[in-house]
mmCIF file of C-alpha atoms and ligand atoms in Angstrom:
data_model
loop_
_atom_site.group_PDB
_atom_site.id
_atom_site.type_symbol
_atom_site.label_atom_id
_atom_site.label_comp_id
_atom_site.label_asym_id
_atom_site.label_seq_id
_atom_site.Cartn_x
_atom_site.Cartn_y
_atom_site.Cartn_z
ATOM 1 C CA UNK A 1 0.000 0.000 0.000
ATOM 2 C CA UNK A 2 0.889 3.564 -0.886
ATOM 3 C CA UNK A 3 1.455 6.293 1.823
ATOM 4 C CA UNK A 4 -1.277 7.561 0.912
ATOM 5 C CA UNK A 5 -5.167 6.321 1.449
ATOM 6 C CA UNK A 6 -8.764 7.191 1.134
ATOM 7 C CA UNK A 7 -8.265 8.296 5.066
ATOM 8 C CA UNK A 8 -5.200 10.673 3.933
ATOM 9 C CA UNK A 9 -7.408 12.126 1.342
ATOM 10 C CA UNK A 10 -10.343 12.581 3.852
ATOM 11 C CA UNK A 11 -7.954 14.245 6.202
ATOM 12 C CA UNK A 12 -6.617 16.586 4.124
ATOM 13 C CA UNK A 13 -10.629 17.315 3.022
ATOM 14 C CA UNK A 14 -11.116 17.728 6.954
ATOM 15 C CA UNK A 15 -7.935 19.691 7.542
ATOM 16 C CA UNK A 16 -8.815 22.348 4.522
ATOM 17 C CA UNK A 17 -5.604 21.130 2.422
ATOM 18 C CA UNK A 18 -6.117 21.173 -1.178
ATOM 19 C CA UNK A 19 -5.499 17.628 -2.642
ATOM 20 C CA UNK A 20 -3.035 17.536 -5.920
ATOM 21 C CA UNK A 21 -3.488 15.066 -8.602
ATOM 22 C CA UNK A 22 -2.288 14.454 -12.306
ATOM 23 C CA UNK A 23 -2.329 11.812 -14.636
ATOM 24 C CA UNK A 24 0.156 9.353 -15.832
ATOM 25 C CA UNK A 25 0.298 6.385 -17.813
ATOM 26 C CA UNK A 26 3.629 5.131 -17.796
ATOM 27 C CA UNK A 27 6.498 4.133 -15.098
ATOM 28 C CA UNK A 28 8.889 6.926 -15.666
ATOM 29 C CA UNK A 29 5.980 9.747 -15.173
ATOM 30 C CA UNK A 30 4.761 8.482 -12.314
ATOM 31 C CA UNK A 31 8.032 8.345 -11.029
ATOM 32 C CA UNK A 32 8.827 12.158 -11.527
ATOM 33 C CA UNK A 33 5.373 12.802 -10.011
ATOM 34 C CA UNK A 34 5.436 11.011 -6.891
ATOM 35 C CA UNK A 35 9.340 12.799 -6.821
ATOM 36 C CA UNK A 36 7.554 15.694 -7.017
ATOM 37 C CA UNK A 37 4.737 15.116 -4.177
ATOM 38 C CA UNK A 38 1.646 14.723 -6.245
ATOM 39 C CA UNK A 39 -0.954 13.150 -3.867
ATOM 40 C CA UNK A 40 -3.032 10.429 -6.097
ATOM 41 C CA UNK A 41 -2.071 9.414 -9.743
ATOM 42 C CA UNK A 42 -5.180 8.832 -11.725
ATOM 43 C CA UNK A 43 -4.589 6.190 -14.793
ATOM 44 C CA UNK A 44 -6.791 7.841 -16.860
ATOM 45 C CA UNK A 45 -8.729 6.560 -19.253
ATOM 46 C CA UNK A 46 -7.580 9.526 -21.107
ATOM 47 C CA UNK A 47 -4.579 7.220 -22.032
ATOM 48 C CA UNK A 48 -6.884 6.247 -24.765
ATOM 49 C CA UNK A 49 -7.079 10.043 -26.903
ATOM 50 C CA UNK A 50 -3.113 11.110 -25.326
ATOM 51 C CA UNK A 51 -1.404 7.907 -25.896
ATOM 52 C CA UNK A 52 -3.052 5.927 -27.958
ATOM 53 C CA UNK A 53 -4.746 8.523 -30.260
ATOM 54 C CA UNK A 54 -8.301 8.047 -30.468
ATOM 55 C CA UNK A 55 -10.712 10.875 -30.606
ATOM 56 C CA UNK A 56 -12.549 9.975 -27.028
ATOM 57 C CA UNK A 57 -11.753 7.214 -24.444
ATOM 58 C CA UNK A 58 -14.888 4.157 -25.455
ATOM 59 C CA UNK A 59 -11.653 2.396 -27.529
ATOM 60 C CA UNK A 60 -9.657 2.141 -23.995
ATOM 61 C CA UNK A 61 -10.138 -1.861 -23.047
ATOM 62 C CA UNK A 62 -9.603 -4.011 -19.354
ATOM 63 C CA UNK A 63 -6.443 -5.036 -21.313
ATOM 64 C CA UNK A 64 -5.241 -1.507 -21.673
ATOM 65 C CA UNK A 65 -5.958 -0.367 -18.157
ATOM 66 C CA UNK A 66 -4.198 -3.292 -16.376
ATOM 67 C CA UNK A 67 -0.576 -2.644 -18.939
ATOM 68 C CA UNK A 68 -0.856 1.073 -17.815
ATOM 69 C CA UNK A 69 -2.071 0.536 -14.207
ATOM 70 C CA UNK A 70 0.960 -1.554 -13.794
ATOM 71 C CA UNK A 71 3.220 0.706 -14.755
ATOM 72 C CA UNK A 72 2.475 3.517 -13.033
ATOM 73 C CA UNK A 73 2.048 1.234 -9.560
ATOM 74 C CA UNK A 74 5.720 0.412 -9.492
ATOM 75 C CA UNK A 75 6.933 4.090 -10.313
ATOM 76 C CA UNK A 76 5.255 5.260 -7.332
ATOM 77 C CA UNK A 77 6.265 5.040 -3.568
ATOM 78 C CA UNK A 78 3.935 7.660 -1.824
ATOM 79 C CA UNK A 79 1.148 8.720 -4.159
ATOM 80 C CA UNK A 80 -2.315 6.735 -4.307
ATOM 81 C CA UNK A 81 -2.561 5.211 -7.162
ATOM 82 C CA UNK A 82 -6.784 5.393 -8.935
ATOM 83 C CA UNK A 83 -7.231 3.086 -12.171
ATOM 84 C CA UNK A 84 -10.040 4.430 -14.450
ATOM 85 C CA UNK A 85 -12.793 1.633 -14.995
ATOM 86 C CA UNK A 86 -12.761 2.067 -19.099
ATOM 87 C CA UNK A 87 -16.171 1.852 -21.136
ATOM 88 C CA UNK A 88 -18.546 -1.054 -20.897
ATOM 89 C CA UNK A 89 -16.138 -2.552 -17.763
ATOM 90 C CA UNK A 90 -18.793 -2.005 -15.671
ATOM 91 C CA UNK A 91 -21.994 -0.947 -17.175
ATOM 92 C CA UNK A 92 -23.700 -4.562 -18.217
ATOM 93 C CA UNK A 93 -23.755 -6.932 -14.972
ATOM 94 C CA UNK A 94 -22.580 -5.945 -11.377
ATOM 95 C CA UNK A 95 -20.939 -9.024 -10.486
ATOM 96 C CA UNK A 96 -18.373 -8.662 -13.845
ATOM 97 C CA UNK A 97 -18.133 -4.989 -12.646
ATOM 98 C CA UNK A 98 -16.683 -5.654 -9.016
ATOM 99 C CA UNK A 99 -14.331 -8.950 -11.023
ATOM 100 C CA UNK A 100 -13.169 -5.737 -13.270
ATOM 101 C CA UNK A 101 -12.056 -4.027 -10.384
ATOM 102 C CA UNK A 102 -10.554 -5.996 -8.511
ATOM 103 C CA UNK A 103 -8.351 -6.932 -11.587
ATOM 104 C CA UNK A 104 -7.511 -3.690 -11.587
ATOM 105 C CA UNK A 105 -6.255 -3.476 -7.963
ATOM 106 C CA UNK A 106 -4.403 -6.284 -8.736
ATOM 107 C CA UNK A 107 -2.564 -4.787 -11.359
ATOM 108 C CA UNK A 108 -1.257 -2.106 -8.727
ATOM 109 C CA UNK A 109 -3.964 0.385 -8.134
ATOM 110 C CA UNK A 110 -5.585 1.459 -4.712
ATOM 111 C CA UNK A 111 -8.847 2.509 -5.674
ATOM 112 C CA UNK A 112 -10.768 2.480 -9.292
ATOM 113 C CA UNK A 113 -12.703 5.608 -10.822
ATOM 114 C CA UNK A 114 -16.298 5.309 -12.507
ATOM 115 C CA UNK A 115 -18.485 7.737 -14.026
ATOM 116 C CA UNK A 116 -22.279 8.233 -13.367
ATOM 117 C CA UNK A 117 -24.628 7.925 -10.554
ATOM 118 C CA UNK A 118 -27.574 5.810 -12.005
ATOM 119 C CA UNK A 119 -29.013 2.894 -9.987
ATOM 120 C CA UNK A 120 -26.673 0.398 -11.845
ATOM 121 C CA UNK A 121 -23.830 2.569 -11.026
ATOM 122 C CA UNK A 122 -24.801 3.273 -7.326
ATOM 123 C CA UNK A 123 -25.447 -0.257 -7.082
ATOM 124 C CA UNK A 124 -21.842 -1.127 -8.289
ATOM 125 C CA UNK A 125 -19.981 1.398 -6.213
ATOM 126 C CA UNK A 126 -21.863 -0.185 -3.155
ATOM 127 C CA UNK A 127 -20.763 -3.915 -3.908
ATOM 128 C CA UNK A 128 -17.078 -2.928 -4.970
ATOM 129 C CA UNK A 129 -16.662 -1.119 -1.290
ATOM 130 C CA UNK A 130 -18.436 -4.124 0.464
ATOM 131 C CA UNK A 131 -15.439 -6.158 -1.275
ATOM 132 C CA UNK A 132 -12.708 -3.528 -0.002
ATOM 133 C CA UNK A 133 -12.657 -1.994 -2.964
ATOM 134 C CA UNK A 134 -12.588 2.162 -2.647
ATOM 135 C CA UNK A 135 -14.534 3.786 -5.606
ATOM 136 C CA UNK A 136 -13.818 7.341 -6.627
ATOM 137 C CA UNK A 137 -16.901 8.553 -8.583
ATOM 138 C CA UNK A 138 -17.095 11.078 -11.419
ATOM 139 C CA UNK A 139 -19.784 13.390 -12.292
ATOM 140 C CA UNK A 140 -20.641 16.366 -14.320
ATOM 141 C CA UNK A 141 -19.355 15.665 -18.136
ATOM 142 C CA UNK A 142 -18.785 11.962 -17.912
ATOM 143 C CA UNK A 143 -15.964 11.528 -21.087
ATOM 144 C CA UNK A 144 -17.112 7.894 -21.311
ATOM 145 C CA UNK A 145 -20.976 9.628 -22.275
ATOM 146 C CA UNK A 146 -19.737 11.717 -24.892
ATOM 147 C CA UNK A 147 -22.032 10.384 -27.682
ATOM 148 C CA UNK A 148 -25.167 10.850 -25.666
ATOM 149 C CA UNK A 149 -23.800 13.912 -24.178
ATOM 150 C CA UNK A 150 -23.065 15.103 -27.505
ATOM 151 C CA UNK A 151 -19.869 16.955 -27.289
ATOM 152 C CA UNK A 152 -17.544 18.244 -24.866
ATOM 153 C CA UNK A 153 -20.199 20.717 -22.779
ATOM 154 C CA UNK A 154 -19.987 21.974 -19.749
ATOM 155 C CA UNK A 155 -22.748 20.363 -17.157
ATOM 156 C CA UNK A 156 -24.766 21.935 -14.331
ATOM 157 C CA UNK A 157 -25.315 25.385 -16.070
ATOM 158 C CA UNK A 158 -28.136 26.295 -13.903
ATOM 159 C CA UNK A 159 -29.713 26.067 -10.611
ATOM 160 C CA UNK A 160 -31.705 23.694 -11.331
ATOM 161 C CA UNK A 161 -29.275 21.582 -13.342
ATOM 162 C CA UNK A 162 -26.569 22.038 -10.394
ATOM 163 C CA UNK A 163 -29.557 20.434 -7.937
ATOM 164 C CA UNK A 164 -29.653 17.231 -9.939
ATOM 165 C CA UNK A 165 -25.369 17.515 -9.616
ATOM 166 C CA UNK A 166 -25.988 17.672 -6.257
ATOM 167 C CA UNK A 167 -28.523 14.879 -5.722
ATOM 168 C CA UNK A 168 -25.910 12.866 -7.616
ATOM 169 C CA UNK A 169 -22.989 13.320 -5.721
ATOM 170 C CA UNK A 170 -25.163 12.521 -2.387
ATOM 171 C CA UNK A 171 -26.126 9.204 -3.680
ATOM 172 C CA UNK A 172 -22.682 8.874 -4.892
ATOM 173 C CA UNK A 173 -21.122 9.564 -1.502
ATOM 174 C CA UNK A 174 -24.191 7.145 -0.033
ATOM 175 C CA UNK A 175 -23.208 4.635 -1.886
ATOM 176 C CA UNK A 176 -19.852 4.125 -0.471
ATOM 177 C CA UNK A 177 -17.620 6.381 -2.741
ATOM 178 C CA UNK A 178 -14.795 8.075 -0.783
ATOM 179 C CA UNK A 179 -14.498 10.748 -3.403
ATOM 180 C CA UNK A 180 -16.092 12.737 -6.492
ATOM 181 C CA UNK A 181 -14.360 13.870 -9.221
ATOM 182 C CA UNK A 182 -16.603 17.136 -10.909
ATOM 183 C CA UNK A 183 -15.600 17.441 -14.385
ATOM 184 C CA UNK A 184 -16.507 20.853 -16.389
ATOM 185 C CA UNK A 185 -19.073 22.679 -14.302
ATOM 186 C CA UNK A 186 -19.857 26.082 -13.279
ATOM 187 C CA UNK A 187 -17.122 27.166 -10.460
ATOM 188 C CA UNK A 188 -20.520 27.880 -8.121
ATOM 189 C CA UNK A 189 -21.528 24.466 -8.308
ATOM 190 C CA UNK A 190 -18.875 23.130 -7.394
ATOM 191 C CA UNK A 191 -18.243 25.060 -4.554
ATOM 192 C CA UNK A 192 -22.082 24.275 -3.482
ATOM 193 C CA UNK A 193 -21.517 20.718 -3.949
ATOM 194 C CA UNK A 194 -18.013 21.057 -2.082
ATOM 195 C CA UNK A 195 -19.645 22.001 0.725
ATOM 196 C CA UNK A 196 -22.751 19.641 1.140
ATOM 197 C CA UNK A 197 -20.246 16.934 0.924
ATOM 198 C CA UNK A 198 -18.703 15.167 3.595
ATOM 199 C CA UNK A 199 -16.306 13.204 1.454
ATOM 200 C CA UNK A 200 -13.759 15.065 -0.947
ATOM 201 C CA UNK A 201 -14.375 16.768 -4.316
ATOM 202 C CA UNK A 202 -11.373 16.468 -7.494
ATOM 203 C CA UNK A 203 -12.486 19.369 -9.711
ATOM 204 C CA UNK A 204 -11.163 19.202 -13.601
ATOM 205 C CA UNK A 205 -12.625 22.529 -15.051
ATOM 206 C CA UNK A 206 -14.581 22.810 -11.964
ATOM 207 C CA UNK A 207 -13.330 26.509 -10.182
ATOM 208 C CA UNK A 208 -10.948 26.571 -7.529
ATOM 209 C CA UNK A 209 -12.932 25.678 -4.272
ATOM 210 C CA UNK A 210 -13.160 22.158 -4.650
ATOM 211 C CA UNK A 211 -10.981 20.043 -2.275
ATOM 212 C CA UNK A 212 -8.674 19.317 -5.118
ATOM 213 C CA UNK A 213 -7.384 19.358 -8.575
ATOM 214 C CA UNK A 214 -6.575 17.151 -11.416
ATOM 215 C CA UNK A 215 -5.497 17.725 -14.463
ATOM 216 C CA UNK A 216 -4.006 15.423 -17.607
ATOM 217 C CA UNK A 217 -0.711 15.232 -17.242
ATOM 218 C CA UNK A 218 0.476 15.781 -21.365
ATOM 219 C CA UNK A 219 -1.686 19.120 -21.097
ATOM 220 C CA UNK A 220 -0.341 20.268 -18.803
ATOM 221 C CA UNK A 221 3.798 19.313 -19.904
ATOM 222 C CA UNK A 222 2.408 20.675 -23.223
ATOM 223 C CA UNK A 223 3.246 17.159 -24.534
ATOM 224 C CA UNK A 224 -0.456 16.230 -26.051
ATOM 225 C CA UNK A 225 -1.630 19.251 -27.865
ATOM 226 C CA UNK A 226 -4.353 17.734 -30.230
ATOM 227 C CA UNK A 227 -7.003 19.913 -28.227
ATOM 228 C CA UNK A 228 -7.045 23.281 -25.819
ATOM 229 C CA UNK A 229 -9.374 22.995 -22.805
ATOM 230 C CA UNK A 230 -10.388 26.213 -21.300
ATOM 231 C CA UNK A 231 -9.566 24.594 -17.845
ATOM 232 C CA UNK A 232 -6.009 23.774 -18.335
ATOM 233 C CA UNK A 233 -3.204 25.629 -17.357
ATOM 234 C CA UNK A 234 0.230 24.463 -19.276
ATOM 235 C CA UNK A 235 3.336 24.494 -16.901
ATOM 236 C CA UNK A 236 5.445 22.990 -19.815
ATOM 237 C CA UNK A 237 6.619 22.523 -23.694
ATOM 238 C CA UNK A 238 7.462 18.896 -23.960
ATOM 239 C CA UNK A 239 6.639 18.751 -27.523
ATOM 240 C CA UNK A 240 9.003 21.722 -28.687
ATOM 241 C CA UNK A 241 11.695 19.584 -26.211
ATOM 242 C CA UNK A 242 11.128 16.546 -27.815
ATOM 243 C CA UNK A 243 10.905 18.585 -31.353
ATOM 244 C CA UNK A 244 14.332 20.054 -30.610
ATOM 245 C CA UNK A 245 16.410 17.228 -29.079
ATOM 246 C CA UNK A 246 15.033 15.524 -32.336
ATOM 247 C CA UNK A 247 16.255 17.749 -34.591
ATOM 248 C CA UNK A 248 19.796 17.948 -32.929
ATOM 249 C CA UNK A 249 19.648 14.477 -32.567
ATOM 250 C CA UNK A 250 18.483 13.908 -36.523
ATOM 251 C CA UNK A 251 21.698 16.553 -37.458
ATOM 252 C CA UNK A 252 24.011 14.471 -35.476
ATOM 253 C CA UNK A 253 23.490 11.306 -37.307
ATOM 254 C CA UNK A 254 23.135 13.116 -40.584
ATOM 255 C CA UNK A 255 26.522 14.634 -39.956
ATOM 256 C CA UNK A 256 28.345 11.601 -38.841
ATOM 257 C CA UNK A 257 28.403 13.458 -35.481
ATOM 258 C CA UNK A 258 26.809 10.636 -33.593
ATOM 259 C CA UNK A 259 28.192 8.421 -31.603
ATOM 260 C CA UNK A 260 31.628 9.985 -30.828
ATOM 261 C CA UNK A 261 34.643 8.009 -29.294
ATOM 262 C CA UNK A 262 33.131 8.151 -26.254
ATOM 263 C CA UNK A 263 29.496 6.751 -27.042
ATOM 264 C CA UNK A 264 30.840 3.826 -28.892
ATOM 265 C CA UNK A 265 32.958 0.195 -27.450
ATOM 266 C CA UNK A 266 36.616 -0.624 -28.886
ATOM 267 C CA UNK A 267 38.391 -3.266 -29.666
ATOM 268 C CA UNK A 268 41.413 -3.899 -27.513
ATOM 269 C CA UNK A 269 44.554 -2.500 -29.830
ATOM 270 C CA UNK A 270 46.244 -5.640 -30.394
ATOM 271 C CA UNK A 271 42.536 -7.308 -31.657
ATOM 272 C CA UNK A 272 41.951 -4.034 -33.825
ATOM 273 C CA UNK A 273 45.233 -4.453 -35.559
ATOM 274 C CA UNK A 274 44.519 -7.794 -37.131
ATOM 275 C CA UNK A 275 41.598 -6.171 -39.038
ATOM 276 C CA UNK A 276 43.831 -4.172 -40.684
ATOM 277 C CA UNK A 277 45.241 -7.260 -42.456
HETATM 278 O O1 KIV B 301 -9.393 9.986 -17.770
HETATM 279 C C1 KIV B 301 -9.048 11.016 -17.188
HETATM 280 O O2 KIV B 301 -7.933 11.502 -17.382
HETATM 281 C C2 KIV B 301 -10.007 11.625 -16.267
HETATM 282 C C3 KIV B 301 -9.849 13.049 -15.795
HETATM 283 C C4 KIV B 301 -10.660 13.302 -14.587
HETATM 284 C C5 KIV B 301 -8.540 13.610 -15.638
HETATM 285 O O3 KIV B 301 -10.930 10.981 -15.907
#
């Protein structure tokens, strides 16, 4: 187990301290993140659009999220690590739901994500805690409803809309979930919601008073750049770094300038001399 838990999360809820969280989908990432003090890792189903290069995340599979979930377990000492449940993983029978997750704790992860707060989903997130697993749920746009969504919209845009939010996240939190993440709504609703909650909220283009943040990690390095959320803030250029150490790396070999002396092995003299023969 990581250093930190659902109870570190709910303590730093408790205590007022804003909880940090990014993405990652590989070892080395996760690494430099838990390094860096980031307190959860979320294997996002993302990993589908910023790795893999589909347009949304429904292509992500079981298969995809146990390779990535493993990775990012064993590059990370302190963080908690949260495995996105991907499309259809848990959606047509509970029982194949709560087999889903547990897979996915053991592939390395110490809680699993979900999206919705339908009967079925309530339902699952209340079986998966009876078997010790934590559930983090997601609300507000759910990525994995894009097509009946229609689009990437912001949810919750009035009162009344932000009361059905908040009816969610009680059920949610009911249910057994030891956290919400609030994806693209109104900054007042998800301070509202924030506050009628007893258990923390992860905001992602959700204003600044919710308990925490998350973000995607390649926005915000500047490494995926295939789309521009209003929401993210980019603390990085890793595409123009990879562009450039590239291109030097592309002149190098085109000039015979890589490998040097230095960068390659040698014969002992005696051994090189009979080659000359
Ligand atoms: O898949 C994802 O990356 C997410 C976000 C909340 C960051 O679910």
């Amino acid at each position: 187990m990581k250093n930190v838990t659902v109870q570190t999360l709910q303590n730093m809820k408790n205590n007022g301290e804003k909880i940090s969280s990014l993405t990652a989908y590989d070892y080395s990432t996760a690494k430099y993140l838990d390094e860096a003090g980031i307190d959860f890792i979320l294997v996002g189903d993302s990993v589908g659009m910023v790795i893999l290069g589909y347009d949304n995340t429904c292509n992500v599979t079981m298969e995809d999220m146990k390779v990535f979930t493993g990775a990012v377990a064993r590059g990370t000492e302190r963080a908690m690590v949260i495995a996105d449940m991907p499309f259809m993983s848990y959606h047509a029978d509970i029982a194949e739901a709560v087999k889903n997750a547990g897979e996915l704790i053991r592939a390395g992860a110490g809680a699993v994500k979900l999206e919705g707060a339908t009967d079925h989903i309530l339902a699952v997130i209340k079986r998966c805690v009876e078997s010790g697993i934590p559930v983090m749920a997601h609300l507000g746009f759910t990525p994995q409803s894009l097509n009946t969504i229609g689009g990437f919209k912001v949810q919750g845009k009035t009162y009344d809309a932000t009361m059905r939010l908040m009816e969610q996240a009680k059920k949610v939190q009911e249910a057994g979930a030891f956290a919400v993440t609030l994806e693209m709504i109104p900054a007042e609703s998800a301070k509202y919601i924030t506050e009628h909650l007893d258990i923390p909220t992860i905001g992602i283009g959700a204003g600044k008073d919710c308990s925490g943040q998350i973000l995607v990690s390649d926005d915000v390095f500047g490494k995926y750049c295939d789309l521009s959320p209003k929401f993210v803030r980019r603390y990085g250029d890793m595409s123009l770094l990879i562009k450039n150490a590239a291109a030097g790396y592309i002149n190098d070999v085109k000039h015979g300038n890589f490998p040097n002396a230095d960068e390659s092995f040698n014969l002992k003299e005696e051994e090189a001399g009979k080659l000359c023969c």
